[in-house]
Amino acid sequence: MSLSEQVWGAVTADTATLTRYYRWHARLYDATRWSFLFGRTALIRAIAADSQPRRILEIGCGTGSNLLYLHRQFPDAAITGLDLSADMLAQARRKLATHPAWGQRIKLIQWRYDQALNREPGFDLIVFSYCLSMINPGWEQALEAARRDLQPGGRLAVVDFHDSRFAGFRRWMGVNHVRMDGHLLPRLTALCPPVTQSLHNAYGGGWRYFQFIGQKPGG
Ligand SMILES: C[S@@+](CC[C@H](N)C(=O)[O-])C[C@H]1O[C@@H](n2cnc3c(N)ncnc32)[C@H](O)[C@@H]1O
């Protein structure tokens, strides 16, 4: 076992573990996460400044807030939200039910994303928002699946935790199934040449998060 595997073994979470975790957190999610999941709406605004996607997939859509914001930015797009947690999707469904137009444009799927959804690439935008850092193990497979699901020329957009210089904080995030050791950005830039990427400090440097928009080669 490598040193990295020993250190990050603590954060690994299978489907059952994450399902249990979100059974409780789903109820508090929207009321609490605004205070530390930074950069989500800014990412979607940056996508809108760069492209006009028509078929959008969000992996790990959770309670659906990004789906609604994506719908607001891209009202003609067909949007799919996918998540492994029935409890998170139930919250999303509740939101969509408040507006008939949302239900028509936004489809929800319960699934653990570890392989491509379709045989042929079906999306011109795939979004991961604070999801990849929780796919441990399997984030490489999820990215490879997204590469397959993305049309040539399509955009891969990611906002997520990057790192923290505080070991205690990293360990606490590990207890919450989040890996933050700067592992995502190098793989993303290798997979899809960046259109934009940026690193940001949260709470005066308590941790850093990143925003990334890359373009799949071809198209
Ligand atoms: C921190 S939440 C982010 C939710 C939403 N994207 C946001 O920005 O608020 C992470 C979500 O990813 C989901 N998730 C984690 N691993 C997943 C996987 N392999 N496939 C699908 N969903 C996954 C979790 O169930 C959870 O709802």
Coordinates of C-alpha atoms and ligand atoms in Angstrom, one line a residue:
M1 CA 0.0 0.0 0.0
S2 CA 1.5 3.4 -1.0
L3 CA 1.8 6.3 1.5
S4 CA -1.0 8.1 -0.2
E5 CA -3.3 5.1 0.0
Q6 CA -2.5 4.8 3.7
V7 CA -3.3 8.5 4.4
W8 CA -6.4 8.6 2.3
G9 CA -7.7 5.2 3.1
A10 CA -9.7 6.9 5.9
V11 CA -11.9 8.9 3.4
T12 CA -13.0 6.0 1.3
A13 CA -16.8 5.5 1.1
D14 CA -18.8 2.9 -0.8
T15 CA -22.3 3.5 -2.0
A16 CA -23.9 2.3 1.2
T17 CA -21.7 4.6 3.4
L18 CA -22.5 7.7 1.3
T19 CA -26.2 6.8 1.2
R20 CA -26.2 6.6 5.0
Y21 CA -24.3 9.8 5.3
Y22 CA -26.7 11.7 3.1
R23 CA -29.8 10.2 4.8
W24 CA -29.1 12.7 7.6
H25 CA -27.3 15.4 5.8
A26 CA -30.0 15.8 3.0
R27 CA -32.3 17.5 5.5
L28 CA -29.7 20.1 6.5
Y29 CA -27.9 20.3 3.3
D30 CA -29.3 23.6 1.8
A31 CA -29.4 25.3 5.1
T32 CA -25.7 24.6 5.8
R33 CA -23.6 24.1 2.7
W34 CA -23.9 27.7 1.4
S35 CA -21.4 28.6 4.1
F36 CA -18.6 26.5 2.7
L37 CA -19.3 25.1 -0.8
F38 CA -18.1 28.2 -2.5
G39 CA -17.9 29.0 -6.2
R40 CA -20.9 27.0 -7.5
T41 CA -22.9 29.8 -9.1
A42 CA -19.8 31.5 -10.3
L43 CA -18.8 28.4 -12.1
I44 CA -22.2 28.2 -13.9
R45 CA -21.9 31.9 -14.8
A46 CA -18.4 31.3 -16.2
I47 CA -19.8 28.4 -18.3
A48 CA -22.5 30.8 -19.7
A49 CA -19.9 33.3 -20.6
D50 CA -18.0 30.6 -22.6
S51 CA -20.6 28.4 -24.3
Q52 CA -24.3 27.7 -24.8
P53 CA -24.7 24.0 -24.0
R54 CA -28.0 22.2 -25.0
R55 CA -27.6 18.9 -23.3
I56 CA -26.3 19.1 -19.7
L57 CA -25.4 16.4 -17.1
E58 CA -24.6 17.2 -13.5
I59 CA -23.0 14.2 -11.7
G60 CA -23.7 14.2 -8.0
C61 CA -26.5 16.9 -8.3
G62 CA -27.5 16.5 -4.7
T63 CA -30.5 18.6 -3.7
G64 CA -30.7 20.2 -7.2
S65 CA -29.7 23.8 -6.5
N66 CA -27.2 23.8 -9.4
L67 CA -29.8 22.2 -11.7
L68 CA -32.1 25.2 -11.1
Y69 CA -29.3 27.7 -11.7
L70 CA -28.3 25.8 -14.8
H71 CA -31.9 26.0 -16.0
R72 CA -31.9 29.7 -15.3
Q73 CA -28.8 30.3 -17.4
F74 CA -29.7 27.8 -20.2
P75 CA -33.5 27.7 -20.3
D76 CA -33.7 25.7 -23.6
A77 CA -31.2 23.0 -22.5
A78 CA -32.2 19.5 -21.6
I79 CA -30.7 19.0 -18.1
T80 CA -30.1 15.7 -16.3
G81 CA -29.1 15.4 -12.7
L82 CA -27.7 12.2 -11.4
D83 CA -27.0 11.2 -7.8
L84 CA -26.5 8.0 -5.8
S85 CA -28.5 9.2 -2.8
A86 CA -32.3 8.8 -2.9
D87 CA -32.5 11.2 0.0
M88 CA -30.7 14.0 -1.8
L89 CA -32.7 13.4 -4.9
A90 CA -35.9 13.5 -2.9
Q91 CA -35.0 17.1 -1.9
A92 CA -34.2 17.9 -5.5
R93 CA -37.6 16.5 -6.6
R94 CA -39.4 18.6 -4.0
K95 CA -37.8 21.7 -5.5
L96 CA -38.6 20.8 -9.0
A97 CA -42.2 20.0 -8.1
T98 CA -42.8 23.7 -7.2
H99 CA -42.5 24.8 -10.8
P100 CA -43.9 22.7 -13.7
A101 CA -41.4 24.1 -16.3
W102 CA -38.5 22.7 -14.2
G103 CA -39.9 19.2 -14.2
Q104 CA -40.3 19.3 -18.0
R105 CA -36.7 20.3 -18.6
I106 CA -34.8 18.6 -15.7
K107 CA -34.6 14.8 -15.4
L108 CA -33.3 13.1 -12.3
I109 CA -31.5 9.7 -12.2
Q110 CA -30.5 7.7 -9.1
W111 CA -27.2 6.0 -10.0
R112 CA -23.6 5.7 -8.8
Y113 CA -21.6 7.1 -11.6
D114 CA -18.7 4.8 -12.4
Q115 CA -19.3 4.2 -16.1
A116 CA -20.6 6.2 -19.0
L117 CA -24.4 6.7 -19.1
N118 CA -24.6 6.2 -22.9
R119 CA -22.8 4.3 -25.6
E120 CA -22.5 7.4 -27.6
P121 CA -21.4 10.8 -26.1
G122 CA -24.7 12.5 -25.3
F123 CA -23.8 15.7 -23.5
D124 CA -22.1 19.0 -24.4
L125 CA -21.6 20.0 -20.8
I126 CA -20.9 17.8 -17.8
V127 CA -20.7 19.4 -14.3
F128 CA -19.2 18.0 -11.1
S129 CA -19.8 20.4 -8.2
Y130 CA -18.2 19.2 -4.9
C131 CA -18.7 15.6 -6.0
L132 CA -15.4 14.3 -7.3
S133 CA -13.6 14.9 -4.0
M134 CA -16.1 12.4 -2.5
I135 CA -15.6 9.6 -5.0
N136 CA -13.0 7.6 -3.2
P137 CA -12.1 5.3 -4.6
G138 CA -13.3 5.8 -8.2
W139 CA -12.8 9.4 -9.1
E140 CA -10.5 8.4 -12.0
Q141 CA -13.2 6.1 -13.4
A142 CA -15.8 8.8 -13.0
L143 CA -13.7 11.2 -15.0
E144 CA -13.1 8.6 -17.7
A145 CA -16.9 8.0 -17.8
A146 CA -17.5 11.7 -18.2
R147 CA -14.9 11.9 -21.0
R148 CA -16.9 9.2 -22.8
D149 CA -20.2 10.9 -22.1
L150 CA -19.0 14.2 -23.4
Q151 CA -19.2 15.1 -27.1
P152 CA -16.0 16.2 -28.8
G153 CA -15.7 20.0 -28.2
G154 CA -18.0 19.7 -25.1
R155 CA -17.2 21.3 -21.7
L156 CA -16.2 19.6 -18.5
A157 CA -16.9 22.0 -15.6
V158 CA -15.7 21.3 -12.0
V159 CA -15.8 23.2 -8.8
D160 CA -14.3 21.4 -5.7
F161 CA -12.1 21.5 -2.7
H162 CA -8.4 21.6 -3.6
D163 CA -6.3 21.4 -0.5
S164 CA -5.7 22.8 3.0
R165 CA -2.4 23.4 4.9
F166 CA -4.1 22.3 8.1
A167 CA -3.8 18.6 8.7
G168 CA -6.5 18.6 11.3
F169 CA -9.0 20.1 8.9
R170 CA -8.0 17.7 6.2
R171 CA -8.6 14.8 8.6
W172 CA -12.0 16.3 9.6
M173 CA -13.0 16.5 5.9
G174 CA -11.8 12.9 5.5
V175 CA -14.3 11.9 8.3
N176 CA -16.9 13.6 6.0
H177 CA -15.6 11.5 3.0
V178 CA -13.9 14.4 1.3
R179 CA -10.3 14.0 0.0
M180 CA -8.5 17.3 -0.3
D181 CA -4.9 16.8 -1.4
G182 CA -4.8 18.6 -4.7
H183 CA -5.2 15.4 -6.7
L184 CA -8.1 16.5 -9.0
L185 CA -6.8 19.5 -10.9
P186 CA -3.7 17.8 -12.5
R187 CA -5.9 15.0 -13.9
L188 CA -8.6 17.4 -15.1
T189 CA -6.1 19.5 -17.1
A190 CA -4.6 16.4 -18.6
L191 CA -8.0 15.1 -19.6
C192 CA -9.5 18.3 -21.1
P193 CA -7.4 21.3 -22.0
P194 CA -8.5 24.1 -19.8
V195 CA -10.6 27.0 -21.0
T196 CA -10.4 28.6 -17.6
Q197 CA -9.1 27.4 -14.2
S198 CA -8.6 29.2 -11.0
L199 CA -7.7 28.6 -7.3
H200 CA -9.4 30.5 -4.5
N201 CA -8.8 30.9 -0.8
A202 CA -11.7 30.2 1.6
Y203 CA -11.9 31.8 5.0
G204 CA -8.5 33.6 4.6
G205 CA -6.6 30.5 3.5
G206 CA -8.3 27.8 5.7
W207 CA -8.6 25.8 2.5
R208 CA -8.4 26.3 -1.2
Y209 CA -11.1 25.4 -3.8
F210 CA -10.8 25.4 -7.6
Q211 CA -13.0 26.2 -10.6
F212 CA -12.1 24.4 -13.8
I213 CA -13.7 24.5 -17.3
G214 CA -12.0 22.3 -19.9
Q215 CA -12.9 21.4 -23.4
K216 CA -12.8 17.8 -24.7
P217 CA -10.5 17.6 -27.7
G218 CA -12.1 17.3 -31.1
G219 CA -15.4 18.7 -32.4
Ligands
LIG1 C1 -21.3 17.6 -1.6 S1 -22.6 17.0 -2.5 C2 -22.7 18.1 -3.8 C3 -24.1 18.3 -4.3 C4 -24.3 19.4 -5.4 N1 -23.5 19.0 -6.6 C5 -23.9 20.7 -4.9 O1 -23.0 21.3 -5.4 O2 -24.5 21.2 -3.9 C6 -22.0 15.5 -3.2 C7 -23.1 14.7 -3.9 O3 -22.4 13.7 -4.8 C8 -23.1 12.5 -4.6 N2 -22.2 11.4 -5.1 C9 -21.0 11.1 -4.5 N3 -20.5 10.1 -5.2 C10 -21.3 9.9 -6.3 C11 -21.2 9.0 -7.4 N4 -20.2 8.1 -7.6 N5 -22.2 8.9 -8.3 C12 -23.3 9.8 -8.1 N6 -23.4 10.7 -7.1 C13 -22.4 10.7 -6.2 C14 -23.6 12.4 -3.2 O4 -24.7 11.6 -3.0 C15 -23.9 13.9 -2.9 O5 -25.3 14.2 -3.2

